[in-house]
Tab-separated table of C-alpha atoms in Angstrom:
chain	number	residue	atom	x	y	z
A	1	ASP	CA	-90.522	-153.518	-62.042
A	2	ALA	CA	-92.593	-152.847	-65.163
A	3	GLY	CA	-93.963	-156.368	-65.259
A	4	VAL	CA	-94.137	-158.471	-68.398
A	5	ILE	CA	-94.031	-156.292	-71.496
A	6	GLN	CA	-95.651	-157.288	-74.759
A	7	SER	CA	-95.668	-155.562	-78.102
A	8	PRO	CA	-97.534	-154.645	-80.101
A	9	ARG	CA	-100.730	-154.362	-78.063
A	10	HIS	CA	-102.855	-154.575	-81.165
A	11	GLU	CA	-102.044	-155.994	-84.573
A	12	VAL	CA	-104.266	-156.037	-87.626
A	13	THR	CA	-102.920	-157.833	-90.652
A	14	GLU	CA	-104.080	-159.522	-93.797
A	15	MET	CA	-104.177	-163.232	-94.375
A	16	GLY	CA	-100.845	-164.551	-95.606
A	17	GLN	CA	-98.730	-161.922	-93.877
A	18	GLU	CA	-96.073	-162.686	-91.314
A	19	VAL	CA	-96.805	-161.628	-87.751
A	20	THR	CA	-94.230	-161.304	-84.971
A	21	LEU	CA	-95.257	-160.861	-81.364
A	22	ARG	CA	-92.711	-159.818	-78.771
A	23	CYS	CA	-92.320	-160.354	-75.065
A	24	LYS	CA	-89.964	-159.113	-72.386
A	25	PRO	CA	-90.315	-161.185	-69.175
A	26	ILE	CA	-89.794	-159.893	-65.671
A	27	SER	CA	-86.093	-159.572	-64.907
A	28	GLY	CA	-84.777	-162.600	-63.039
A	29	HIS	CA	-87.570	-164.928	-64.104
A	30	ASN	CA	-86.368	-168.131	-65.733
A	31	SER	CA	-89.594	-169.501	-67.251
A	32	LEU	CA	-91.580	-167.958	-70.076
A	33	PHE	CA	-94.930	-169.051	-71.455
A	34	TRP	CA	-96.920	-168.156	-74.581
A	35	TYR	CA	-100.704	-168.528	-74.431
A	36	ARG	CA	-103.543	-167.900	-76.867
A	37	GLN	CA	-107.023	-166.932	-75.666
A	38	THR	CA	-110.247	-167.144	-77.650
A	39	MET	CA	-113.881	-167.299	-76.628
A	40	MET	CA	-114.232	-170.780	-78.070
A	41	ARG	CA	-111.110	-172.417	-76.661
A	42	GLY	CA	-110.255	-170.317	-73.634
A	43	LEU	CA	-106.636	-169.829	-72.553
A	44	GLU	CA	-104.372	-172.371	-74.253
A	45	LEU	CA	-100.682	-172.929	-73.585
A	46	LEU	CA	-98.746	-172.834	-76.847
A	47	ILE	CA	-95.135	-173.259	-75.694
A	48	TYR	CA	-92.969	-172.665	-72.674
A	49	PHE	CA	-89.272	-172.122	-72.053
A	50	ASN	CA	-87.068	-172.789	-69.042
A	51	ASN	CA	-83.745	-170.959	-69.000
A	52	ASN	CA	-84.296	-169.952	-72.645
A	53	VAL	CA	-84.728	-173.577	-73.751
A	54	PRO	CA	-88.071	-174.686	-75.239
A	55	ILE	CA	-89.455	-177.414	-72.969
A	56	ASP	CA	-92.875	-178.180	-74.417
A	57	ASP	CA	-94.217	-176.931	-77.729
A	58	SER	CA	-97.004	-179.482	-78.043
A	59	GLY	CA	-99.562	-176.667	-77.908
A	60	MET	CA	-98.245	-174.950	-81.017
A	61	PRO	CA	-101.111	-175.477	-83.462
A	62	GLU	CA	-99.197	-175.801	-86.722
A	63	ASP	CA	-95.841	-175.405	-88.368
A	64	ARG	CA	-96.906	-171.886	-89.211
A	65	PHE	CA	-96.212	-171.022	-85.565
A	66	SER	CA	-92.698	-170.708	-84.195
A	67	ALA	CA	-91.235	-169.247	-81.016
A	68	LYS	CA	-87.739	-168.266	-79.981
A	69	MET	CA	-86.039	-167.078	-76.851
A	70	PRO	CA	-82.557	-165.876	-77.822
A	71	ASN	CA	-81.805	-164.581	-74.321
A	72	ALA	CA	-83.336	-164.318	-70.868
A	73	SER	CA	-84.959	-160.968	-71.554
A	74	PHE	CA	-86.650	-161.472	-74.913
A	75	SER	CA	-88.922	-163.887	-76.738
A	76	THR	CA	-90.836	-163.830	-80.013
A	77	LEU	CA	-93.824	-165.732	-81.338
A	78	LYS	CA	-94.048	-165.737	-85.106
A	79	ILE	CA	-96.919	-166.762	-87.357
A	80	GLN	CA	-96.107	-167.223	-91.012
A	81	PRO	CA	-98.332	-167.191	-92.982
A	82	SER	CA	-101.153	-165.868	-90.825
A	83	GLU	CA	-104.757	-167.004	-91.269
A	84	PRO	CA	-108.068	-165.526	-90.032
A	85	ARG	CA	-108.450	-168.377	-87.527
A	86	ASP	CA	-105.289	-167.160	-85.805
A	87	SER	CA	-107.215	-164.103	-84.589
A	88	ALA	CA	-107.023	-164.153	-80.797
A	89	VAL	CA	-105.376	-162.489	-77.830
A	90	TYR	CA	-101.860	-163.777	-77.286
A	91	PHE	CA	-100.430	-163.591	-73.775
A	92	CYS	CA	-96.896	-163.969	-72.584
A	93	ALA	CA	-96.255	-164.901	-68.949
A	94	SER	CA	-93.124	-165.393	-66.874
A	95	LYS	CA	-92.334	-167.189	-63.629
A	96	GLY	CA	-89.472	-167.049	-61.152
A	97	ILE	CA	-87.181	-169.902	-60.138
A	98	ALA	CA	-88.654	-170.646	-56.766
A	99	GLY	CA	-91.291	-169.331	-54.483
A	100	PRO	CA	-94.168	-170.593	-52.408
A	101	TYR	CA	-96.803	-169.907	-54.997
A	102	ASN	CA	-95.186	-170.615	-58.367
A	103	GLU	CA	-97.423	-167.971	-59.804
A	104	GLN	CA	-97.196	-166.813	-63.372
A	105	PHE	CA	-97.138	-163.121	-64.177
A	106	PHE	CA	-99.005	-162.264	-67.351
A	107	GLY	CA	-98.425	-159.446	-69.765
A	108	PRO	CA	-101.248	-157.283	-71.104
A	109	GLY	CA	-101.595	-159.374	-74.239
A	110	THR	CA	-101.494	-158.699	-77.973
A	111	ARG	CA	-104.843	-158.640	-79.734
A	112	LEU	CA	-104.270	-160.083	-83.205
A	113	THR	CA	-106.808	-159.681	-85.977
A	114	VAL	CA	-106.150	-161.428	-89.280
A	115	LEU	CA	-108.432	-160.242	-92.062
B	1	SER	CA	-109.276	-187.160	-71.847
B	2	GLN	CA	-108.360	-184.512	-69.301
B	3	LYS	CA	-110.978	-181.867	-68.786
B	4	ILE	CA	-111.502	-178.822	-66.577
B	5	GLU	CA	-115.017	-177.526	-66.119
B	6	GLN	CA	-116.035	-174.145	-64.819
B	7	ASN	CA	-119.541	-172.794	-65.017
B	8	SER	CA	-119.682	-170.954	-68.318
B	9	GLU	CA	-122.734	-168.992	-67.273
B	10	ALA	CA	-122.115	-165.741	-65.451
B	11	LEU	CA	-122.733	-165.673	-61.721
B	12	ASN	CA	-124.733	-162.649	-60.593
B	13	ILE	CA	-124.884	-161.872	-56.895
B	14	GLN	CA	-125.754	-158.970	-54.653
B	15	GLU	CA	-123.082	-156.916	-52.938
B	16	GLY	CA	-122.243	-158.247	-49.494
B	17	LYS	CA	-123.157	-161.845	-50.311
B	18	THR	CA	-120.703	-164.732	-50.663
B	19	ALA	CA	-119.830	-165.772	-54.184
B	20	THR	CA	-118.944	-169.425	-54.758
B	21	LEU	CA	-117.330	-170.562	-57.978
B	22	THR	CA	-116.776	-174.195	-58.907
B	23	CYS	CA	-113.939	-175.918	-60.722
B	24	ASN	CA	-114.300	-179.600	-61.574
B	25	TYR	CA	-111.622	-181.645	-63.242
B	26	THR	CA	-111.535	-185.152	-64.684
B	27	ASN	CA	-108.635	-187.483	-65.448
B	28	TYR	CA	-106.300	-185.223	-63.506
B	29	SER	CA	-104.307	-185.714	-60.335
B	30	PRO	CA	-102.965	-182.197	-59.857
B	31	ALA	CA	-100.107	-181.517	-57.483
B	32	TYR	CA	-101.653	-178.124	-56.859
B	33	LEU	CA	-104.297	-175.825	-58.227
B	34	GLN	CA	-104.195	-172.067	-58.765
B	35	TRP	CA	-106.910	-169.469	-59.134
B	36	TYR	CA	-106.499	-166.365	-61.267
B	37	ARG	CA	-108.598	-163.271	-61.825
B	38	GLN	CA	-108.951	-161.715	-65.277
B	39	ASP	CA	-110.422	-158.304	-65.987
B	40	PRO	CA	-111.567	-157.329	-69.505
B	41	GLY	CA	-108.659	-156.412	-71.756
B	42	ARG	CA	-106.047	-157.575	-69.257
B	43	GLY	CA	-103.968	-160.633	-68.524
B	44	PRO	CA	-104.856	-163.010	-65.681
B	45	VAL	CA	-103.590	-162.153	-62.201
B	46	PHE	CA	-102.681	-164.810	-59.636
B	47	LEU	CA	-104.833	-165.013	-56.509
B	48	LEU	CA	-104.273	-168.235	-54.582
B	49	LEU	CA	-102.573	-171.623	-54.723
B	50	ILE	CA	-103.764	-174.744	-52.903
B	51	ARG	CA	-101.776	-177.974	-52.788
B	52	GLU	CA	-103.127	-181.520	-53.006
B	53	ASN	CA	-102.505	-182.131	-49.300
B	54	GLU	CA	-104.360	-178.985	-48.252
B	55	LYS	CA	-108.089	-178.848	-47.715
B	56	GLU	CA	-108.513	-175.100	-47.473
B	57	LYS	CA	-106.569	-171.900	-48.038
B	58	ARG	CA	-107.565	-168.355	-47.116
B	59	LYS	CA	-106.412	-164.904	-48.084
B	60	GLU	CA	-108.354	-161.924	-46.792
B	61	ARG	CA	-111.915	-162.323	-48.184
B	62	LEU	CA	-110.927	-165.234	-50.415
B	63	LYS	CA	-111.149	-168.913	-49.562
B	64	VAL	CA	-110.288	-171.905	-51.706
B	65	THR	CA	-111.058	-175.546	-50.961
B	66	PHE	CA	-109.640	-178.599	-52.682
B	67	ASP	CA	-111.350	-181.994	-52.595
B	68	THR	CA	-109.194	-184.548	-54.414
B	69	THR	CA	-111.848	-187.237	-53.924
B	70	LEU	CA	-114.557	-185.200	-55.597
B	71	LYS	CA	-111.966	-183.738	-57.999
B	72	GLN	CA	-113.270	-180.299	-57.261
B	73	SER	CA	-112.097	-176.907	-56.055
B	74	LEU	CA	-114.413	-174.229	-54.730
B	75	PHE	CA	-113.502	-170.545	-54.713
B	76	HIS	CA	-115.342	-168.282	-52.299
B	77	ILE	CA	-115.401	-164.503	-52.034
B	78	THR	CA	-117.049	-163.316	-48.837
B	79	ALA	CA	-118.618	-159.874	-48.418
B	80	SER	CA	-118.440	-159.429	-52.183
B	81	GLN	CA	-118.036	-155.970	-53.695
B	82	PRO	CA	-118.728	-154.603	-57.188
B	83	ALA	CA	-114.931	-154.380	-57.608
B	84	ASP	CA	-114.820	-158.180	-57.401
B	85	SER	CA	-116.630	-158.369	-60.745
B	86	ALA	CA	-114.293	-160.202	-63.123
B	87	THR	CA	-113.683	-163.604	-64.686
B	88	TYR	CA	-112.087	-166.185	-62.420
B	89	LEU	CA	-109.965	-168.983	-63.868
B	90	CYS	CA	-108.899	-172.178	-62.167
B	91	ALA	CA	-105.674	-173.860	-63.256
B	92	PRO	CA	-104.561	-177.289	-62.029
B	93	PHE	CA	-100.894	-178.173	-62.324
B	94	MET	CA	-99.888	-181.716	-63.214
B	95	ASP	CA	-96.583	-182.994	-61.851
B	96	THR	CA	-96.269	-185.445	-64.719
B	97	GLY	CA	-96.450	-185.229	-68.473
B	98	ARG	CA	-96.584	-181.643	-69.584
B	99	ARG	CA	-95.751	-180.239	-66.136
B	100	ALA	CA	-97.624	-177.031	-66.865
B	101	LEU	CA	-100.785	-175.251	-65.807
B	102	THR	CA	-103.958	-175.967	-67.736
B	103	PHE	CA	-106.557	-173.232	-67.460
B	104	GLY	CA	-110.295	-173.639	-67.228
B	105	SER	CA	-112.473	-171.428	-69.388
B	106	GLY	CA	-113.392	-169.272	-66.400
B	107	THR	CA	-116.562	-168.076	-64.715
B	108	ARG	CA	-117.638	-164.459	-64.976
B	109	LEU	CA	-118.755	-162.963	-61.687
B	110	GLN	CA	-120.962	-159.880	-61.607
B	111	VAL	CA	-121.540	-158.261	-58.215
B	112	GLN	CA	-124.504	-155.903	-58.212
B	113	PRO	CA	-124.397	-152.859	-55.909
């Protein structure tokens, strides 16, 4: 298995532009998480899905952020319009239905820079 | 408010020694707690889980303890190696409310050869 796949790995954009981050979870996993990591705030949970349904989006910072999961193998996180303070590394993680450890498997992250 | 505290200062130790990292939490009653390792430029990787009714969990050179009275978890790496150098994150899981992991800011460990 290739693990969690994220694209792009790096994104540089200008303030006001729309940014779309993509994630492909591990096949068979039914939970998907979007996190944002910065030096100041650490790793923050933005939103998570169970069986493609958004369960908790209380971590989404503003209406400029939106996330979708149209099917079990794909999710997007969109920022429109982007602002310099959105610069961070965005991680996607997935988790299986059951298991003794309930561990999350993280992707490599997308480093977003908003100029 | 709920808070997770990990030592923000890097921990520097000599190869072969035992590294001990601390995770303190307040206003939490986690059902379990996980520890993850994160290398620069990579996503976190799961290491260990310890449940609220467990005092200690081991895996090879790793040991985790969980003291629900002190609201603290300790993470130990015995016979540390330079390859153990990384940032280690603790993440308690609450069975109520958000029902999701909340990650600490992590402690960077540097093992000197």
